[in-house]
Structures are given as C-alpha cells and as structure tokens.
Amino acid sequence: MAGKKQNGTKESNSYHHGDLRPALITAARTILQNQDTDALSLRSIASAIGVSHMAPYAHFKGKEELLQAVAGSGYEELANNMLLVQQKHPKVRGRMLAFYYGVEYIQFAMTNPNLYRLMMNQIDSEKKSNQEASNKDMMISSQRPFRLLFSAFASERVRKELAHARALGAWATVHGIASLAIEGHLILPKGMDVIQLFKTTVSSTIDWE
C-alpha cells in the first residue's frame, strides 16, 4: 500500500507548477480530437496526464475556466497558422491575402471540429453576458484571427470602416462554410471540395494572378 501511495505522489509531482497548465490544456485538446466537450472535466484531464484530481484546481476554478483556456489556445493556434501563411506569401496583400487566411481558417475548423465548436461557443457565451469576461486572455486571443483579416483588407488603403466591413463579410463567409462543412450540411457538386467552393464563392472579388 505504501508503495502505491509513493508512486501516486511521484506522478502528481511530475509536472512543475508552470508546466501543468499547458499540459492540462493539451490533454483537453487531445480528448476533443475524438469526443465533444461533454467528455471534458478537470478530473478526466488530470487522469489523462497522471496527476491528482485536485491538481488542476491550482490553475482553473472549474470546468468553465478550463473550456475558456482551451478555446483560447485554439484561437492562438489559428492566428499563428494564418501568420505562417503570410510568411509563405510575403508579397501577397489585400484580398488575395485574405483569401489565403480564409483557406487556413476553413482547414483549421475541419481538422479540429470539436475544438472549433468550443471556440465559437465560448465567444457566444461571453457576448450573451453583460458581465466582464472572466478570461480576458481568451477574449484577446479570439480577436487575433479577425484582426489579421482586417489588416489584410486595410492594406488596400481603403477607409477603416470599409476594411472592417470587408473583414466582417470575409469572416462570415469562412465561418459559414466551415460550420456547414463540419456539421455535414454541405452537399457539394461532384468533383468539388470545400476549399474549391470557397474559391468559387469569392472568385469575383479577387484578381487571380
């Protein structure tokens, strides 16, 4: 019995305090690869990485804070992926850059459907509440992809209001396509995939070189 207790203690202490929070978020995202948010709990992710069931409470007050942190990590990854696209096409600006951003957005959602649903639901829940966001980091992270879209349109040297409107339209388009795709509501013409559908949708607004 004593040996088992010592092993459990060793497992619980295997993460330094600063390493545990990202490890918990990673474990939660691993669960989301095959299950929806109902499968997430502080207890389940603690078990997944071999720490005590109380260990997550040093970083999250409850499940809601965990979900916000996981959603925030998703927005950060999406924005970073979009920046990588920009680096691959350093000479591309304006609507063409926004198109590349949109492709990355749709691909991210389709690769991570449960995570994407969580990301959207967290934003919805914050907008429905008049209270201050309990996780400002998540709200800041959630704005990064849209800010990149806005910057792409703003680089065309148009009025700020017009750039913002175009970014909203672009976001609505990619979000709509992504959401319909991951819910299985898109019946595409034969030989066309989701990205080709997106390209067809925006083709009249882009000068394809």
PDB file of C-alpha atoms in Angstrom:
ATOM      1  CA  MET A   1       0.000   0.000   0.000  1.00  0.00           C
ATOM      2  CA  ALA A   2       2.812   2.366   0.923  1.00  0.00           C
ATOM      3  CA  GLY A   3       4.482   1.690  -2.428  1.00  0.00           C
ATOM      4  CA  LYS A   4       1.312   2.599  -4.347  1.00  0.00           C
ATOM      5  CA  LYS A   5       0.953   5.856  -2.430  1.00  0.00           C
ATOM      6  CA  GLN A   6       4.526   6.830  -3.173  1.00  0.00           C
ATOM      7  CA  ASN A   7       4.026   6.125  -6.895  1.00  0.00           C
ATOM      8  CA  GLY A   8       0.904   8.279  -6.925  1.00  0.00           C
ATOM      9  CA  THR A   9       2.769  11.129  -5.265  1.00  0.00           C
ATOM     10  CA  LYS A  10       5.579  10.860  -7.756  1.00  0.00           C
ATOM     11  CA  GLU A  11       3.091  11.034 -10.640  1.00  0.00           C
ATOM     12  CA  SER A  12       1.369  14.074  -9.164  1.00  0.00           C
ATOM     13  CA  ASN A  13       4.647  15.915  -8.802  1.00  0.00           C
ATOM     14  CA  SER A  14       5.976  15.006 -12.248  1.00  0.00           C
ATOM     15  CA  TYR A  15       4.939  18.426 -13.611  1.00  0.00           C
ATOM     16  CA  HIS A  16       6.457  21.641 -12.379  1.00  0.00           C
ATOM     17  CA  HIS A  17       3.814  24.205 -11.466  1.00  0.00           C
ATOM     18  CA  GLY A  18       4.478  26.277 -14.583  1.00  0.00           C
ATOM     19  CA  ASP A  19       4.258  23.238 -16.852  1.00  0.00           C
ATOM     20  CA  LEU A  20       0.992  21.824 -15.540  1.00  0.00           C
ATOM     21  CA  ARG A  21      -1.420  24.358 -17.032  1.00  0.00           C
ATOM     22  CA  PRO A  22      -0.282  23.880 -20.663  1.00  0.00           C
ATOM     23  CA  ALA A  23      -0.181  20.119 -20.086  1.00  0.00           C
ATOM     24  CA  LEU A  24      -3.802  20.190 -18.924  1.00  0.00           C
ATOM     25  CA  ILE A  25      -4.838  22.227 -21.966  1.00  0.00           C
ATOM     26  CA  THR A  26      -3.017  19.823 -24.274  1.00  0.00           C
ATOM     27  CA  ALA A  27      -4.723  16.861 -22.605  1.00  0.00           C
ATOM     28  CA  ALA A  28      -8.113  18.515 -23.047  1.00  0.00           C
ATOM     29  CA  ARG A  29      -7.446  19.134 -26.719  1.00  0.00           C
ATOM     30  CA  THR A  30      -6.386  15.511 -27.164  1.00  0.00           C
ATOM     31  CA  ILE A  31      -9.732  14.402 -25.739  1.00  0.00           C
ATOM     32  CA  LEU A  32     -11.523  16.800 -28.122  1.00  0.00           C
ATOM     33  CA  GLN A  33      -9.975  15.065 -31.106  1.00  0.00           C
ATOM     34  CA  ASN A  34     -12.424  12.201 -30.647  1.00  0.00           C
ATOM     35  CA  GLN A  35     -15.048  13.451 -28.183  1.00  0.00           C
ATOM     36  CA  ASP A  36     -17.076  16.601 -27.614  1.00  0.00           C
ATOM     37  CA  THR A  37     -16.908  18.987 -24.668  1.00  0.00           C
ATOM     38  CA  ASP A  38     -19.189  16.787 -22.559  1.00  0.00           C
ATOM     39  CA  ALA A  39     -16.198  14.477 -22.129  1.00  0.00           C
ATOM     40  CA  LEU A  40     -14.083  17.261 -20.637  1.00  0.00           C
ATOM     41  CA  SER A  41     -13.747  17.681 -16.904  1.00  0.00           C
ATOM     42  CA  LEU A  42     -10.919  18.636 -14.590  1.00  0.00           C
ATOM     43  CA  ARG A  43     -10.947  15.080 -13.274  1.00  0.00           C
ATOM     44  CA  SER A  44     -10.707  13.500 -16.735  1.00  0.00           C
ATOM     45  CA  ILE A  45      -7.782  15.602 -17.888  1.00  0.00           C
ATOM     46  CA  ALA A  46      -5.992  15.095 -14.570  1.00  0.00           C
ATOM     47  CA  SER A  47      -6.302  11.348 -15.041  1.00  0.00           C
ATOM     48  CA  ALA A  48      -5.117  11.653 -18.649  1.00  0.00           C
ATOM     49  CA  ILE A  49      -1.764  13.111 -17.615  1.00  0.00           C
ATOM     50  CA  GLY A  50      -1.387  11.212 -14.350  1.00  0.00           C
ATOM     51  CA  VAL A  51      -1.751  13.967 -11.758  1.00  0.00           C
ATOM     52  CA  SER A  52      -4.004  14.137  -8.724  1.00  0.00           C
ATOM     53  CA  HIS A  53      -7.608  15.095  -9.288  1.00  0.00           C
ATOM     54  CA  MET A  54      -7.087  18.256  -7.244  1.00  0.00           C
ATOM     55  CA  ALA A  55      -4.024  19.438  -9.189  1.00  0.00           C
ATOM     56  CA  PRO A  56      -5.974  21.259 -11.966  1.00  0.00           C
ATOM     57  CA  TYR A  57      -7.684  23.468  -9.389  1.00  0.00           C
ATOM     58  CA  ALA A  58      -4.398  25.292  -8.913  1.00  0.00           C
ATOM     59  CA  HIS A  59      -4.966  26.720 -12.407  1.00  0.00           C
ATOM     60  CA  PHE A  60      -8.713  26.533 -13.084  1.00  0.00           C
ATOM     61  CA  LYS A  61     -11.580  27.289 -10.722  1.00  0.00           C
ATOM     62  CA  GLY A  62     -13.820  24.928 -12.623  1.00  0.00           C
ATOM     63  CA  LYS A  63     -14.750  23.465 -15.984  1.00  0.00           C
ATOM     64  CA  GLU A  64     -15.758  26.826 -17.465  1.00  0.00           C
ATOM     65  CA  GLU A  65     -12.303  28.288 -16.946  1.00  0.00           C
ATOM     66  CA  LEU A  66     -10.779  25.160 -18.478  1.00  0.00           C
ATOM     67  CA  LEU A  67     -13.013  25.487 -21.559  1.00  0.00           C
ATOM     68  CA  GLN A  68     -12.056  29.147 -21.948  1.00  0.00           C
ATOM     69  CA  ALA A  69      -8.363  28.290 -21.781  1.00  0.00           C
ATOM     70  CA  VAL A  70      -8.749  25.514 -24.354  1.00  0.00           C
ATOM     71  CA  ALA A  71     -10.705  27.825 -26.656  1.00  0.00           C
ATOM     72  CA  GLY A  72      -8.034  30.493 -26.240  1.00  0.00           C
ATOM     73  CA  SER A  73      -5.337  28.022 -27.257  1.00  0.00           C
ATOM     74  CA  GLY A  74      -7.350  27.236 -30.374  1.00  0.00           C
ATOM     75  CA  TYR A  75      -7.590  30.891 -31.376  1.00  0.00           C
ATOM     76  CA  GLU A  76      -3.867  31.329 -30.776  1.00  0.00           C
ATOM     77  CA  GLU A  77      -3.053  28.348 -32.991  1.00  0.00           C
ATOM     78  CA  LEU A  78      -5.385  29.562 -35.732  1.00  0.00           C
ATOM     79  CA  ALA A  79      -3.858  33.049 -35.701  1.00  0.00           C
ATOM     80  CA  ASN A  80      -0.333  31.637 -35.715  1.00  0.00           C
ATOM     81  CA  ASN A  81      -1.233  29.400 -38.676  1.00  0.00           C
ATOM     82  CA  MET A  82      -2.527  32.451 -40.511  1.00  0.00           C
ATOM     83  CA  LEU A  83       0.735  34.270 -39.822  1.00  0.00           C
ATOM     84  CA  LEU A  84       2.642  31.325 -41.263  1.00  0.00           C
ATOM     85  CA  VAL A  85       0.573  31.665 -44.431  1.00  0.00           C
ATOM     86  CA  GLN A  86       1.570  35.312 -44.604  1.00  0.00           C
ATOM     87  CA  GLN A  87       5.218  34.339 -44.265  1.00  0.00           C
ATOM     88  CA  LYS A  88       4.865  31.838 -47.120  1.00  0.00           C
ATOM     89  CA  HIS A  89       3.413  34.558 -49.362  1.00  0.00           C
ATOM     90  CA  PRO A  90       5.326  37.692 -48.282  1.00  0.00           C
ATOM     91  CA  LYS A  91       4.419  39.677 -51.411  1.00  0.00           C
ATOM     92  CA  VAL A  92       0.689  38.992 -51.233  1.00  0.00           C
ATOM     93  CA  ARG A  93      -1.551  41.737 -49.877  1.00  0.00           C
ATOM     94  CA  GLY A  94      -5.176  42.727 -49.659  1.00  0.00           C
ATOM     95  CA  ARG A  95      -7.962  40.412 -50.798  1.00  0.00           C
ATOM     96  CA  MET A  96      -5.610  37.708 -52.002  1.00  0.00           C
ATOM     97  CA  LEU A  97      -4.017  37.520 -48.554  1.00  0.00           C
ATOM     98  CA  ALA A  98      -7.485  37.439 -47.020  1.00  0.00           C
ATOM     99  CA  PHE A  99      -8.284  34.504 -49.311  1.00  0.00           C
ATOM    100  CA  TYR A 100      -5.239  32.583 -48.047  1.00  0.00           C
ATOM    101  CA  TYR A 101      -6.290  33.405 -44.491  1.00  0.00           C
ATOM    102  CA  GLY A 102      -9.752  32.075 -45.269  1.00  0.00           C
ATOM    103  CA  VAL A 103      -8.385  28.817 -46.615  1.00  0.00           C
ATOM    104  CA  GLU A 104      -6.373  28.357 -43.415  1.00  0.00           C
ATOM    105  CA  TYR A 105      -9.433  29.179 -41.318  1.00  0.00           C
ATOM    106  CA  ILE A 106     -11.618  26.592 -43.029  1.00  0.00           C
ATOM    107  CA  GLN A 107      -8.911  23.926 -42.910  1.00  0.00           C
ATOM    108  CA  PHE A 108      -8.370  24.556 -39.198  1.00  0.00           C
ATOM    109  CA  ALA A 109     -12.073  24.176 -38.448  1.00  0.00           C
ATOM    110  CA  MET A 110     -12.389  20.980 -40.476  1.00  0.00           C
ATOM    111  CA  THR A 111      -9.281  19.473 -38.867  1.00  0.00           C
ATOM    112  CA  ASN A 112     -10.445  20.393 -35.343  1.00  0.00           C
ATOM    113  CA  PRO A 113     -14.265  20.321 -35.448  1.00  0.00           C
ATOM    114  CA  ASN A 114     -14.886  19.812 -31.726  1.00  0.00           C
ATOM    115  CA  LEU A 115     -12.312  22.438 -30.790  1.00  0.00           C
ATOM    116  CA  TYR A 116     -13.796  24.856 -33.324  1.00  0.00           C
ATOM    117  CA  ARG A 117     -17.302  24.372 -31.918  1.00  0.00           C
ATOM    118  CA  LEU A 118     -15.946  25.072 -28.446  1.00  0.00           C
ATOM    119  CA  MET A 119     -14.166  28.210 -29.661  1.00  0.00           C
ATOM    120  CA  MET A 120     -17.380  29.590 -31.169  1.00  0.00           C
ATOM    121  CA  ASN A 121     -19.498  28.629 -28.166  1.00  0.00           C
ATOM    122  CA  GLN A 122     -17.184  30.424 -25.774  1.00  0.00           C
ATOM    123  CA  ILE A 123     -17.480  33.644 -27.755  1.00  0.00           C
ATOM    124  CA  ASP A 124     -21.253  33.270 -27.871  1.00  0.00           C
ATOM    125  CA  SER A 125     -21.463  32.761 -24.123  1.00  0.00           C
ATOM    126  CA  GLU A 126     -19.377  35.858 -23.457  1.00  0.00           C
ATOM    127  CA  LYS A 127     -21.471  38.004 -25.819  1.00  0.00           C
ATOM    128  CA  LYS A 128     -24.691  36.900 -24.120  1.00  0.00           C
ATOM    129  CA  SER A 129     -23.394  38.015 -20.745  1.00  0.00           C
ATOM    130  CA  ASN A 130     -23.294  41.634 -19.630  1.00  0.00           C
ATOM    131  CA  GLN A 131     -20.650  40.787 -17.081  1.00  0.00           C
ATOM    132  CA  GLU A 132     -16.948  41.328 -17.588  1.00  0.00           C
ATOM    133  CA  ALA A 133     -15.269  38.381 -19.289  1.00  0.00           C
ATOM    134  CA  SER A 134     -13.817  36.025 -16.706  1.00  0.00           C
ATOM    135  CA  ASN A 135     -10.978  35.183 -19.017  1.00  0.00           C
ATOM    136  CA  LYS A 136      -9.624  38.273 -20.747  1.00  0.00           C
ATOM    137  CA  ASP A 137      -6.793  36.287 -22.295  1.00  0.00           C
ATOM    138  CA  MET A 138      -9.278  34.144 -24.187  1.00  0.00           C
ATOM    139  CA  MET A 139     -11.160  37.184 -25.465  1.00  0.00           C
ATOM    140  CA  ILE A 140      -7.928  38.815 -26.644  1.00  0.00           C
ATOM    141  CA  SER A 141      -6.871  35.587 -28.379  1.00  0.00           C
ATOM    142  CA  SER A 142     -10.274  35.269 -30.058  1.00  0.00           C
ATOM    143  CA  GLN A 143      -9.794  38.653 -31.747  1.00  0.00           C
ATOM    144  CA  ARG A 144      -6.444  37.813 -33.357  1.00  0.00           C
ATOM    145  CA  PRO A 145      -7.758  35.967 -36.461  1.00  0.00           C
ATOM    146  CA  PHE A 146     -10.222  38.773 -37.222  1.00  0.00           C
ATOM    147  CA  ARG A 147      -7.551  41.435 -36.739  1.00  0.00           C
ATOM    148  CA  LEU A 148      -5.409  39.659 -39.312  1.00  0.00           C
ATOM    149  CA  LEU A 149      -8.306  39.654 -41.776  1.00  0.00           C
ATOM    150  CA  PHE A 150      -8.894  43.337 -41.111  1.00  0.00           C
ATOM    151  CA  SER A 151      -5.200  44.124 -41.638  1.00  0.00           C
ATOM    152  CA  ALA A 152      -5.268  42.326 -44.986  1.00  0.00           C
ATOM    153  CA  PHE A 153      -8.134  44.468 -46.271  1.00  0.00           C
ATOM    154  CA  ALA A 154      -6.725  47.623 -44.682  1.00  0.00           C
ATOM    155  CA  SER A 155      -3.516  47.133 -46.665  1.00  0.00           C
ATOM    156  CA  GLU A 156      -5.532  48.106 -49.756  1.00  0.00           C
ATOM    157  CA  ARG A 157      -5.540  51.638 -48.332  1.00  0.00           C
ATOM    158  CA  VAL A 158      -9.279  51.933 -48.027  1.00  0.00           C
ATOM    159  CA  ARG A 159     -11.257  53.618 -45.291  1.00  0.00           C
ATOM    160  CA  LYS A 160     -11.087  51.873 -41.938  1.00  0.00           C
ATOM    161  CA  GLU A 161     -14.858  51.363 -41.936  1.00  0.00           C
ATOM    162  CA  LEU A 162     -14.747  49.709 -45.355  1.00  0.00           C
ATOM    163  CA  ALA A 163     -11.841  47.466 -44.386  1.00  0.00           C
ATOM    164  CA  HIS A 164     -13.770  46.453 -41.266  1.00  0.00           C
ATOM    165  CA  ALA A 165     -16.916  45.705 -43.270  1.00  0.00           C
ATOM    166  CA  ARG A 166     -14.967  43.592 -45.751  1.00  0.00           C
ATOM    167  CA  ALA A 167     -13.302  41.694 -42.922  1.00  0.00           C
ATOM    168  CA  LEU A 168     -16.715  41.015 -41.362  1.00  0.00           C
ATOM    169  CA  GLY A 169     -18.003  39.721 -44.686  1.00  0.00           C
ATOM    170  CA  ALA A 170     -14.963  37.513 -45.154  1.00  0.00           C
ATOM    171  CA  TRP A 171     -15.272  36.135 -41.626  1.00  0.00           C
ATOM    172  CA  ALA A 172     -18.978  35.451 -42.112  1.00  0.00           C
ATOM    173  CA  THR A 173     -18.195  33.582 -45.324  1.00  0.00           C
ATOM    174  CA  VAL A 174     -15.452  31.341 -43.943  1.00  0.00           C
ATOM    175  CA  HIS A 175     -17.307  30.742 -40.693  1.00  0.00           C
ATOM    176  CA  GLY A 176     -20.466  29.808 -42.580  1.00  0.00           C
ATOM    177  CA  ILE A 177     -18.667  27.413 -44.908  1.00  0.00           C
ATOM    178  CA  ALA A 178     -16.637  25.890 -42.067  1.00  0.00           C
ATOM    179  CA  SER A 179     -19.656  25.437 -39.795  1.00  0.00           C
ATOM    180  CA  LEU A 180     -21.816  23.892 -42.513  1.00  0.00           C
ATOM    181  CA  ALA A 181     -18.965  21.592 -43.531  1.00  0.00           C
ATOM    182  CA  ILE A 182     -18.208  20.225 -40.064  1.00  0.00           C
ATOM    183  CA  GLU A 183     -21.910  19.679 -39.363  1.00  0.00           C
ATOM    184  CA  GLY A 184     -22.286  17.735 -42.608  1.00  0.00           C
ATOM    185  CA  HIS A 185     -24.769  20.178 -44.146  1.00  0.00           C
ATOM    186  CA  LEU A 186     -22.854  20.885 -47.360  1.00  0.00           C
ATOM    187  CA  ILE A 187     -23.756  18.834 -50.427  1.00  0.00           C
ATOM    188  CA  LEU A 188     -21.085  19.819 -52.916  1.00  0.00           C
ATOM    189  CA  PRO A 189     -21.164  19.427 -56.691  1.00  0.00           C
ATOM    190  CA  LYS A 190     -19.336  16.362 -57.934  1.00  0.00           C
ATOM    191  CA  GLY A 191     -15.591  16.897 -58.046  1.00  0.00           C
ATOM    192  CA  MET A 192     -15.648  19.978 -55.803  1.00  0.00           C
ATOM    193  CA  ASP A 193     -14.222  20.133 -52.284  1.00  0.00           C
ATOM    194  CA  VAL A 194     -14.842  22.744 -49.596  1.00  0.00           C
ATOM    195  CA  ILE A 195     -11.827  24.882 -50.472  1.00  0.00           C
ATOM    196  CA  GLN A 196     -12.855  24.926 -54.138  1.00  0.00           C
ATOM    197  CA  LEU A 197     -16.314  26.023 -53.014  1.00  0.00           C
ATOM    198  CA  PHE A 198     -14.744  28.883 -51.064  1.00  0.00           C
ATOM    199  CA  LYS A 199     -12.629  29.895 -54.059  1.00  0.00           C
ATOM    200  CA  THR A 200     -15.701  29.862 -56.291  1.00  0.00           C
ATOM    201  CA  THR A 201     -17.608  31.974 -53.753  1.00  0.00           C
ATOM    202  CA  VAL A 202     -15.007  34.753 -53.663  1.00  0.00           C
ATOM    203  CA  SER A 203     -13.704  34.456 -57.242  1.00  0.00           C
ATOM    204  CA  SER A 204     -15.451  37.584 -58.488  1.00  0.00           C
ATOM    205  CA  THR A 205     -13.780  39.748 -55.833  1.00  0.00           C
ATOM    206  CA  ILE A 206     -10.181  38.624 -56.349  1.00  0.00           C
ATOM    207  CA  ASP A 207      -7.765  39.296 -59.155  1.00  0.00           C
ATOM    208  CA  TRP A 208      -6.279  35.829 -59.690  1.00  0.00           C
ATOM    209  CA  GLU A 209      -2.750  36.215 -60.992  1.00  0.00           C
TER     210      GLU A 209
END
